[in-house]
Coordinates of C-alpha atoms in Angstrom, one line a residue:
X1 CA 7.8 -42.4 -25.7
X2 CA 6.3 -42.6 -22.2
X3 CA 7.9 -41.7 -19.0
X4 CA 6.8 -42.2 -15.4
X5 CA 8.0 -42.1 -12.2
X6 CA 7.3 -43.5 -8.0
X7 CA 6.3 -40.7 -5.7
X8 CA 4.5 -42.5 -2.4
X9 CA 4.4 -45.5 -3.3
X10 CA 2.1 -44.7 -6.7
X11 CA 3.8 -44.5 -9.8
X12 CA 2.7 -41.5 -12.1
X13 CA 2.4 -42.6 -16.0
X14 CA 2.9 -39.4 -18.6
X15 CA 2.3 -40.4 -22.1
X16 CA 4.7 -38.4 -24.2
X17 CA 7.0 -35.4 -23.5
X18 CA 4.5 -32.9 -24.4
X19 CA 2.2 -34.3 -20.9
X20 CA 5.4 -34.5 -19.0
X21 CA 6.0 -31.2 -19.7
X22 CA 2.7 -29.8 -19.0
X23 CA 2.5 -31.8 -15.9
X24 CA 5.2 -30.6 -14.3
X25 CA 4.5 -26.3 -15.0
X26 CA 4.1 -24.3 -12.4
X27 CA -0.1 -23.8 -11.6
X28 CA -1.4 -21.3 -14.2
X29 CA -5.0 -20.9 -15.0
X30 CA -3.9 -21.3 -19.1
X31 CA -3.2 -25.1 -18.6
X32 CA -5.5 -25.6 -16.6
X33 CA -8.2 -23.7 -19.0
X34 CA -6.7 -26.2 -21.4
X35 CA -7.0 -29.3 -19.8
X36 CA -3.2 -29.7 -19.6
X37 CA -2.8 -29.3 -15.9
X38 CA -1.2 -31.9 -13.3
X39 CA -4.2 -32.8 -11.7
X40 CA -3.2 -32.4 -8.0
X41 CA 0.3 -31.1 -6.6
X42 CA 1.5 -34.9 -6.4
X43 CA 1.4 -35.1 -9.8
X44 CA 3.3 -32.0 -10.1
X45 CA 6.1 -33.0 -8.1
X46 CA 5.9 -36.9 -9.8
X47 CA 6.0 -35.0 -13.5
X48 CA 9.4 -33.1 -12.3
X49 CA 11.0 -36.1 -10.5
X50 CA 10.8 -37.7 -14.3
X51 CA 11.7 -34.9 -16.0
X52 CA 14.9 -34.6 -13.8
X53 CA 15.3 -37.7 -16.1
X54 CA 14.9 -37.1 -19.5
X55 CA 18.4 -36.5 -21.5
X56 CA 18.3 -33.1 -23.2
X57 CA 19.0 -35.0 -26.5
X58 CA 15.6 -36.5 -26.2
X59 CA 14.4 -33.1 -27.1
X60 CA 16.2 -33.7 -30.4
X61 CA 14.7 -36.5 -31.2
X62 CA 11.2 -36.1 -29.9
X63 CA 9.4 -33.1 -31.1
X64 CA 6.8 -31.5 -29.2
X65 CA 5.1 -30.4 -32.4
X66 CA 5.3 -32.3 -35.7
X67 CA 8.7 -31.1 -38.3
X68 CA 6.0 -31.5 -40.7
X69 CA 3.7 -29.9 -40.0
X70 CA 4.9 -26.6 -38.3
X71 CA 7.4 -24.5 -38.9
X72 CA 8.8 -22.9 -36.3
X73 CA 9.7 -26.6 -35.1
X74 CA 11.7 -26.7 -38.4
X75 CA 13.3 -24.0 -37.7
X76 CA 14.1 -24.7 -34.2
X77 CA 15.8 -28.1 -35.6
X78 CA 17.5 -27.5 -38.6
X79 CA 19.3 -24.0 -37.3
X80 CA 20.3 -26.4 -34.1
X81 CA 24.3 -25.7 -33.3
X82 CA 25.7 -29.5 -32.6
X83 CA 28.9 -28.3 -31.7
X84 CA 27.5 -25.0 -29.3
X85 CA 25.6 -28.3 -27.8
X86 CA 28.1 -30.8 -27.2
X87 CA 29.4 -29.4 -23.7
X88 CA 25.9 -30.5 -22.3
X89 CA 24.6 -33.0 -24.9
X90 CA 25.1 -35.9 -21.9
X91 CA 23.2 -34.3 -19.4
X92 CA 20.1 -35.1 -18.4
X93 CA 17.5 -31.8 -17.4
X94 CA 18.1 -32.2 -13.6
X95 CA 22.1 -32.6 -14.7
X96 CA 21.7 -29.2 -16.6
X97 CA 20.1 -27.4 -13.7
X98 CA 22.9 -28.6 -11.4
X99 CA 25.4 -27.5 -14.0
X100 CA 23.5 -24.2 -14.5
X101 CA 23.6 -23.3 -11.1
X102 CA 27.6 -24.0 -10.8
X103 CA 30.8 -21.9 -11.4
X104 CA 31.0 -23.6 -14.6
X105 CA 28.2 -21.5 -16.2
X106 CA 30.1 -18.9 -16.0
X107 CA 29.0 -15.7 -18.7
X108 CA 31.0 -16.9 -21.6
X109 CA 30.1 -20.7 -20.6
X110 CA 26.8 -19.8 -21.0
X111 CA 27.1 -17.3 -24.4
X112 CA 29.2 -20.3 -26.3
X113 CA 26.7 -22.7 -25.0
X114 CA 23.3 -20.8 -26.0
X115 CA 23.0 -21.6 -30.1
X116 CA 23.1 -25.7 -29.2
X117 CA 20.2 -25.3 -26.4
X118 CA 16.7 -25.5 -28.0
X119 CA 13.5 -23.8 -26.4
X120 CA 12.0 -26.8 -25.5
X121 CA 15.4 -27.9 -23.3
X122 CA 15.0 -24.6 -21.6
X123 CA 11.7 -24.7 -21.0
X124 CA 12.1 -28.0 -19.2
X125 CA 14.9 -26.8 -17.3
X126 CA 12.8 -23.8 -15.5
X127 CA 9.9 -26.0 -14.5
X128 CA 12.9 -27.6 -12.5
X129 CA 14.0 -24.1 -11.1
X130 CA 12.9 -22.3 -8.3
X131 CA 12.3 -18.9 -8.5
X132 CA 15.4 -17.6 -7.0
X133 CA 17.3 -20.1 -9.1
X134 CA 15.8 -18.6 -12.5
X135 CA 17.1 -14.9 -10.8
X136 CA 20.4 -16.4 -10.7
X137 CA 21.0 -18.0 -14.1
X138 CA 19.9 -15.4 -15.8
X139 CA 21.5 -12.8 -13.8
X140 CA 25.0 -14.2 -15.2
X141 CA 23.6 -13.5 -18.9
X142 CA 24.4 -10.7 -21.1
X143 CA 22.9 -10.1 -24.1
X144 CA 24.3 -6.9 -25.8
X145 CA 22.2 -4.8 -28.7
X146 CA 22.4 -1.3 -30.1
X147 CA 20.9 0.5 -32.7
X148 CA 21.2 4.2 -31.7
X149 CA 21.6 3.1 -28.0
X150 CA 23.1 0.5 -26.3
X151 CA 21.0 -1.9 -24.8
X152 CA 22.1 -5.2 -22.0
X153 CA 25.4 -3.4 -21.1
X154 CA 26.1 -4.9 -17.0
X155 CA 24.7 -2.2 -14.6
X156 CA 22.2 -1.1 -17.1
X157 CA 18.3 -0.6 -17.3
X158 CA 16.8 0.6 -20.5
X159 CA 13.3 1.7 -20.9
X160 CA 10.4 1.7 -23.2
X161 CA 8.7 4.8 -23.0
X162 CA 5.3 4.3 -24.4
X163 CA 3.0 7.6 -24.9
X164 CA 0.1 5.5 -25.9
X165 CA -3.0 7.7 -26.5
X166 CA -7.0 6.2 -27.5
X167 CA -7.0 8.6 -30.2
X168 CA -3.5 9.1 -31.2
X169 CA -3.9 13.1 -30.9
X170 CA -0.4 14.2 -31.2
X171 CA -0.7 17.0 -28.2
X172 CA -1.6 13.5 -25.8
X173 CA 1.3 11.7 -27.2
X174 CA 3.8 14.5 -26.7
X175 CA 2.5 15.0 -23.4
X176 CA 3.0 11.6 -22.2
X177 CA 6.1 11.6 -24.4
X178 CA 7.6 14.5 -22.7
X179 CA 6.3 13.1 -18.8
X180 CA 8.6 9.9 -19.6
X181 CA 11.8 12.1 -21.1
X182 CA 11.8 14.5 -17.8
X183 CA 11.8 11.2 -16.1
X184 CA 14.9 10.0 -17.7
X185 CA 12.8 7.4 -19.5
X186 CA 13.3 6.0 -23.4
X187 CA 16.4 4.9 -24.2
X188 CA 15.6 1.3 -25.2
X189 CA 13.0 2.9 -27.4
X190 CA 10.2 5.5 -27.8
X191 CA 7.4 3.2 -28.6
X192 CA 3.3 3.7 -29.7
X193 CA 0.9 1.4 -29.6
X194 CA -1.3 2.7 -32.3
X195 CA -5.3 3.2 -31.7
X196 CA -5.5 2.2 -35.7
X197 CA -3.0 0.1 -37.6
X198 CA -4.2 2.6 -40.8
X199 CA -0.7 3.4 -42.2
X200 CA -1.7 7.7 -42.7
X201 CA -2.4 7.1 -38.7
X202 CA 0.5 5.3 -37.8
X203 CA 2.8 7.5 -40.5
X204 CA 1.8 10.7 -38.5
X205 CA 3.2 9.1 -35.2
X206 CA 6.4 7.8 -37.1
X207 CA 7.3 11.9 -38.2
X208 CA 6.1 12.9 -34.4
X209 CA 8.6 10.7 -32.9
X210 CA 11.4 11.3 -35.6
X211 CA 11.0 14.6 -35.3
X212 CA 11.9 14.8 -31.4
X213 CA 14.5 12.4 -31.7
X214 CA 16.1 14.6 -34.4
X215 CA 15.2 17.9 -33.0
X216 CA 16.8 17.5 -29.6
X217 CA 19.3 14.4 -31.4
X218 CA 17.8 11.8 -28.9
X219 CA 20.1 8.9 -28.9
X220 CA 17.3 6.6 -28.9
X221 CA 14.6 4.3 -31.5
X222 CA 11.6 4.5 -32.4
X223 CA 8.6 2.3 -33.3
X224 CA 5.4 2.1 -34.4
X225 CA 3.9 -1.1 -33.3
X226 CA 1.9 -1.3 -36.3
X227 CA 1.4 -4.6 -37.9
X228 CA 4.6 -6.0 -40.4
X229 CA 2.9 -5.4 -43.6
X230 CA 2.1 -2.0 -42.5
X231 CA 5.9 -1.0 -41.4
X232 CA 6.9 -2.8 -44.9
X233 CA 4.1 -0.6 -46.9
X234 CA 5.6 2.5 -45.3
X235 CA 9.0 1.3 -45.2
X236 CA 8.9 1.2 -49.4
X237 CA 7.1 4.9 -49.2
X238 CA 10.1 6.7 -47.3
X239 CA 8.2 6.8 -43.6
X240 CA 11.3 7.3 -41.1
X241 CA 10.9 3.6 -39.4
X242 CA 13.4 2.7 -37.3
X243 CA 12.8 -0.5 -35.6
X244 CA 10.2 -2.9 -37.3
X245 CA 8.0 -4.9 -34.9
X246 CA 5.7 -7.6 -34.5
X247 CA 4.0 -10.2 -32.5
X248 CA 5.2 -13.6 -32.6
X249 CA 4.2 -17.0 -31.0
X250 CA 5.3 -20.8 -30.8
X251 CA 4.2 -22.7 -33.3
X252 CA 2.9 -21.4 -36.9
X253 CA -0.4 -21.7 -36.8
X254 CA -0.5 -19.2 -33.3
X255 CA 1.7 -16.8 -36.1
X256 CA -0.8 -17.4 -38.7
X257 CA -3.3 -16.1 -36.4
X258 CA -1.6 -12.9 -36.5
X259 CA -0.9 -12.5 -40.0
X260 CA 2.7 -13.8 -40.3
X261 CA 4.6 -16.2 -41.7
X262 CA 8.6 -16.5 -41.0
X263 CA 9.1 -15.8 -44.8
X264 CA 6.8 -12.5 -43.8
X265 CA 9.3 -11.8 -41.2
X266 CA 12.4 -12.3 -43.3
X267 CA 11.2 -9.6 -46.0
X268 CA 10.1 -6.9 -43.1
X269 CA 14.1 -8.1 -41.5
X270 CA 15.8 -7.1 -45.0
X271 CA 14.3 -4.1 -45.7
X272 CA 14.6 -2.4 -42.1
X273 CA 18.3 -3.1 -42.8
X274 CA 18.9 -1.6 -46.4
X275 CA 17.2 1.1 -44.3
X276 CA 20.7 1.8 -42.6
X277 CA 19.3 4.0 -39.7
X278 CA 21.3 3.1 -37.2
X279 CA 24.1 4.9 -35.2
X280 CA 25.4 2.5 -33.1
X281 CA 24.2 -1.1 -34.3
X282 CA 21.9 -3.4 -36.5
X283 CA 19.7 -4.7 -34.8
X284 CA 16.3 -3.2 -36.5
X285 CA 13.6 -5.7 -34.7
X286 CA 11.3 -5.4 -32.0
X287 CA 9.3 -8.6 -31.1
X288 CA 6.5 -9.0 -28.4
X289 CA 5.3 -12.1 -26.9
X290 CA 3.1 -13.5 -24.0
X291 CA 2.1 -16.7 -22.7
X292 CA -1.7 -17.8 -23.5
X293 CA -0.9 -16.2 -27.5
X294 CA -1.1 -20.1 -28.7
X295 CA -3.7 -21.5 -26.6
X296 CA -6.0 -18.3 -27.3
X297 CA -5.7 -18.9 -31.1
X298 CA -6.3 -22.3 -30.6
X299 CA -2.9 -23.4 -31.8
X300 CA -1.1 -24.8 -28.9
X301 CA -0.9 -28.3 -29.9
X302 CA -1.9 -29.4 -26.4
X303 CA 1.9 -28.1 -25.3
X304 CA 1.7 -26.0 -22.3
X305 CA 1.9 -22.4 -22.8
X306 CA 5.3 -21.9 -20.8
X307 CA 7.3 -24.1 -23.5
X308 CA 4.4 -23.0 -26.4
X309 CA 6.3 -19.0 -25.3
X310 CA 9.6 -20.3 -25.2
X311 CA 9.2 -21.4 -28.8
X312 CA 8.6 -18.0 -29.6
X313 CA 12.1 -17.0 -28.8
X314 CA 12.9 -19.7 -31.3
X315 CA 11.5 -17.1 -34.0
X316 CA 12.9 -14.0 -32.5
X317 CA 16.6 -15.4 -32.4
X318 CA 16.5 -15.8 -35.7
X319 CA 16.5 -11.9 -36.5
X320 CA 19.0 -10.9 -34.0
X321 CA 16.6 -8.6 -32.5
X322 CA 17.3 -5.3 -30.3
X323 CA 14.5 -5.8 -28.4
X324 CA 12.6 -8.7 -26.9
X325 CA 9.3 -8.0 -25.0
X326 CA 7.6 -10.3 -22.6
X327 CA 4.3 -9.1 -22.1
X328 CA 3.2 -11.0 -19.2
X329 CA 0.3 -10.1 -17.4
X330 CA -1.6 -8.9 -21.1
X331 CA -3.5 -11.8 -21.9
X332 CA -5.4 -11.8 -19.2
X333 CA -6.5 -14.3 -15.9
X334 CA -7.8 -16.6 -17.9
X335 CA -4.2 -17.5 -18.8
X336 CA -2.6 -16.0 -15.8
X337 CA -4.7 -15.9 -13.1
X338 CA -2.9 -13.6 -10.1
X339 CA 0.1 -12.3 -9.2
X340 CA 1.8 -15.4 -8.2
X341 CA 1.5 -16.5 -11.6
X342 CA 2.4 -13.5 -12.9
X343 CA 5.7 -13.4 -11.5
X344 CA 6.5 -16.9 -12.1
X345 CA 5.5 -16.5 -16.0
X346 CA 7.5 -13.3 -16.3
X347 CA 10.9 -14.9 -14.2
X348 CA 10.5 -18.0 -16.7
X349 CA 10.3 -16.1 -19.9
X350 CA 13.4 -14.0 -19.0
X351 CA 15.4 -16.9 -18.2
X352 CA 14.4 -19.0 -20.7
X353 CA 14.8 -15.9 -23.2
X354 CA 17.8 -15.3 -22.1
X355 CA 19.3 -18.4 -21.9
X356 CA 18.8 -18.9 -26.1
X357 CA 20.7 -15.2 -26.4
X358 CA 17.8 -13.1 -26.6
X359 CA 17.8 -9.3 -25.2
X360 CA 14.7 -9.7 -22.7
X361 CA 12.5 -7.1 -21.4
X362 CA 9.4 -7.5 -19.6
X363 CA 6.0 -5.5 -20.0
X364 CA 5.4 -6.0 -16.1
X365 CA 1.6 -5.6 -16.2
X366 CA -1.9 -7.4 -15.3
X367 CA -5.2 -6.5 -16.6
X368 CA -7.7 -5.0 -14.6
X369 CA -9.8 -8.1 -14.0
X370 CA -6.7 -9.8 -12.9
X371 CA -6.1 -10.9 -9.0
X372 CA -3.3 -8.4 -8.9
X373 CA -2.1 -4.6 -8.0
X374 CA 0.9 -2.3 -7.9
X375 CA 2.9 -4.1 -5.2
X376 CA 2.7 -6.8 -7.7
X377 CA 4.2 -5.0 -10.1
X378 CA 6.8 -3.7 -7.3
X379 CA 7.8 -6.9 -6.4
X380 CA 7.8 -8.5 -10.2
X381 CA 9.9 -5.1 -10.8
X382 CA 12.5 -5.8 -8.4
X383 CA 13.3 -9.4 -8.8
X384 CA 13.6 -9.2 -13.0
X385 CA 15.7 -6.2 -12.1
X386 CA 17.8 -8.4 -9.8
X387 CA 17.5 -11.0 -12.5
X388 CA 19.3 -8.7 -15.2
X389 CA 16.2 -7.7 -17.4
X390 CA 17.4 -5.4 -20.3
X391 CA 14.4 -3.1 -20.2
X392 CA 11.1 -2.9 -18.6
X393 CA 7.8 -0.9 -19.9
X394 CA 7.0 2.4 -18.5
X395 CA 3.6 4.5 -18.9
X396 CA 2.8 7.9 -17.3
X397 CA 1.6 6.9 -13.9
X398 CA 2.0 2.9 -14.5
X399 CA -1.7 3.4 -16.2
X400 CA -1.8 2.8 -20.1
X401 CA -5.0 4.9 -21.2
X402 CA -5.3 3.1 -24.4
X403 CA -5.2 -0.4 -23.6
X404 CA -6.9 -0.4 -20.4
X405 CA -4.4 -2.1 -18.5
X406 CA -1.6 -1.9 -15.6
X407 CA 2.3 -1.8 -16.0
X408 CA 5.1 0.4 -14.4
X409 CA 5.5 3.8 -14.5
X410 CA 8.4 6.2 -15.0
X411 CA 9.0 6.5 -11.7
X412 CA 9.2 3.0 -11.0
X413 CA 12.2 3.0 -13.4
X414 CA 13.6 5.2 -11.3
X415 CA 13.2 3.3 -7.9
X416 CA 14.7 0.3 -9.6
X417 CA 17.9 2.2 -10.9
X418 CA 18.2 3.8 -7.5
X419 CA 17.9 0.3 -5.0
X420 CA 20.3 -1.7 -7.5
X421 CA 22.4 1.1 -8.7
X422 CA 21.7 0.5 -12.6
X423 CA 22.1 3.7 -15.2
X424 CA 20.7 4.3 -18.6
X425 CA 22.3 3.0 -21.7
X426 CA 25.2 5.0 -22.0
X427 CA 24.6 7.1 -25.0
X428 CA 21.5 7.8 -23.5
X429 CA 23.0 8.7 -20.3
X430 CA 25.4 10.8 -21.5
X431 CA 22.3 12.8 -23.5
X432 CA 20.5 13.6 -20.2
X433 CA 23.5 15.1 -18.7
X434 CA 24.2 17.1 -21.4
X435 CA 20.7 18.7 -21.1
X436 CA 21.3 19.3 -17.5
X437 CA 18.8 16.5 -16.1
X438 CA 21.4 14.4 -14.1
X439 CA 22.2 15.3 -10.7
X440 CA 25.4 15.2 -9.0
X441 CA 24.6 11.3 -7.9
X442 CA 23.3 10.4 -11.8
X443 CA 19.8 10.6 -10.7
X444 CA 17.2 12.8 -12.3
X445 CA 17.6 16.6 -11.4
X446 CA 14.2 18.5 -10.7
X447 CA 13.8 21.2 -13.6
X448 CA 11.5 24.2 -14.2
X449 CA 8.8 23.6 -16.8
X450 CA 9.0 27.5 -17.9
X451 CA 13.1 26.9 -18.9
X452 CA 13.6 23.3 -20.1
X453 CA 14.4 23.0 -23.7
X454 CA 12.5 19.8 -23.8
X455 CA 8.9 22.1 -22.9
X456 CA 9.3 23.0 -26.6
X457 CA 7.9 19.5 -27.4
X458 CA 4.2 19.8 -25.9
X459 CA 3.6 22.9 -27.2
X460 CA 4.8 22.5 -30.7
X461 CA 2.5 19.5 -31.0
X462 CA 0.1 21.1 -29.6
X463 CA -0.2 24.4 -31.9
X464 CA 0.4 21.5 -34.9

């Protein structure tokens, strides 16, 4: 099907959905790498006048990527909800944005709504969206998950402390590890990138981080962000996993690419709950994802990377994760040039993420050959914060020593709870008074290195 419409007197032609959809994205240096970009802002503004158009049930019944062919399309039609989707099914995507915007989305609106919407009608809805208007849908969104904390509560901000370390020396990791727990950092989870996806290697950082969280009875998670196989190998040995994770993208081939097949996923998702760790809740996965995944593997289908991630979320949903991680700026400029497009990727992914019911966080970050810097991140921090964002990545100093790139720090978290008057997740909060670093105002209390309990955790791993 072909759609087109009139803008000055010239009318714009768009083959299939797929075009319109690409046409009418926001500039980013991926589509326009991959030959996908409207070719002048005209265009841009022609492709969104159509799509105002388009009924959402066209999404239905025109697939981006082939139900034969690829799987996560499969999965995205057969698990659709007819009856979550027949409050909007007459709308078209400029309708739904209207709609969206209105008293009548209210939160439960929305949360009854979310299993009929499909990634691709979400997608299509944010290229309509300005970026205040994405702050404000999702802001009405709550998506609640626990697993020994409580994550997407209403006036919450979870973090992810992440001690990475280019070695995986156990004193740097509890060093970094301690920095973020001082800092009132960690209660989404305690999380390691490992230098070396050898399970001895990432085993050792699994016992480090169960230890401290059993030691000083952290109510927090852990995880190893080793690959699936790995967490399943160790998983079947005893290791103390808590949360399994992995990388997931749009269509199957881009999941192919990094080892994984849904079946894959739906082992690794049984397994981490026969594991019964939890205090709290279920939810026992951790995904990751990032526009430019697709398009880098060469496995975007000539769909534009914005819908290509929102098809991602397609997967994730499935598992009921606890945590969903958007990590933006990764990739690089060849898929996200500058901080413009930064922020407009990450306030897309959250909305769109959020929208299909999925706990969103945001690694807020840009490579170092990116056109960005902090007050990117400041300003990228603040609005997903505005926006509702159920956790955000923090490394000591906002500088990730291991994989060379930018995000926020620990004190950044901080800044952000502060301005908007957000608090830990409650179990978590409660845990950091009882060790005596909340102050009077539930900010963090200055303590003496010499006296804290916590000091215990450098030196241990240091002497092992």
């Amino acid at each position: 099907m072909s759609y087109s419409s009139v803008l000055g007197g010239r009318r714009h032609r768009f083959e299939s959905l797929a075009r319109l959809l690409a046409a009418a994205s926001s500039e980013r240096s991926g589509d326009r790498l991959a030959g996908l970009a409207a070719a002048s802002e005209q265009e841009r503004v022609a492709a969104r006048w159509a799509l105002a158009e388009v009924p959402l049930a066209d999404f239905l019944a025109e697939p981006l990527i082939p139900y034969e062919t690829d799987d996560v399309t499969r999965l995205i039609l057969d698990t659709h909800d007819a009856a979550a989707f027949a409050p909007v099914a007459s709308m078209t995507v400029g309708g739904f944005r209207e709609w969206l915007l209105s008293e009548a989305a209210s939160p439960q609106t929305l949360a009854a709504v979310s299993p009929g919407l499909t990634p691709e009608m979400v997608a299509a809805v944010s290229k309509l969206m300005g970026n205040a208007d994405l702050v404000a849908v999702a802001r009405k969104v709550s998506v609640v998950t626990a697993f020994r904390s409580t994550i997407g509560l209403p006036g919450r901000l979870a973090t992810r402390l992440q001690p990475n370390h280019p070695t995986d020396d156990p004193a740097g990791v509890a060093a970094a590890l301690l920095d973020g727990l001082l800092l009132g950092s960690g209660d989404a989870v305690i999380g390691i990138n490992p230098a070396t996806d050898s399970p001895r290697a990432v085993r050792d950082l699994l016992e480090l981080l169960d230890g401290v969280i059993r030691r000083y009875e952290i109510p927090t998670q852990s995880c190893v962000l080793s690959h699936v196989t790995t967490s399943m190998d160790l998983m079947e040995r005893g290791a103390p996993v808590d949360l399994v994770f992995q990388s997931i993208a749009g269509t199957q081939a881009a999941n192919a690419s990094f080892g994984v097949t849904l079946g894959l996923l739906d082992e690794a998702y049984e397994a981490a709950l026969k594991l019964e760790r939890g205090t709290v809740g279920t939810n026992v996965m951790y995904f990751e994802t990032g526009q430019g995944s697709a398009l880098s593997a060469g496995a975007h289908h000539g769909v534009d990377q914005q819908t290509v991630e929102a098809r991602a979320y397609a997967v994730a949903r499935r598992y009921d994760p606890l945590l969903v991680n958007t990590v933006v700026g990764f990739i690089g400029p060849e898929y996200l040039y500058d901080g413009r497009q930064i922020l407009r990727a990450a306030l897309e992914d959250h909305f769109c993420g959020k929208l299909l019911g999925l706990p969103m966080g945001l690694d807020i970050c840009y490579t170092n050959h990116a056109d960005a810097d902090d007050d990117d991140v400041a300003t990228m921090l603040t609005m997903l914060g505005v926006a509702g964002a159920s956790f955000v990545i923090c490394t000591p100093g906002g500088d990730d020593i291991m994989l060379n790139y930018q995000s926020a720090s620990y004190h950044d978290a901080l800044y952000l709870r502060e301005v908007l008057g957000l608090r830990p997740a409650p179990e978590f909060e409660t845990w950091l008074a009882s060790i005596g670093l909340l102050d009077e105002r539930g900010g963090i209390r200055e303590v003496s290195g010499e006296i804290h309990p916590l000091t215990a955790i450098a030196g241990r791993e240091s002497a092992a």
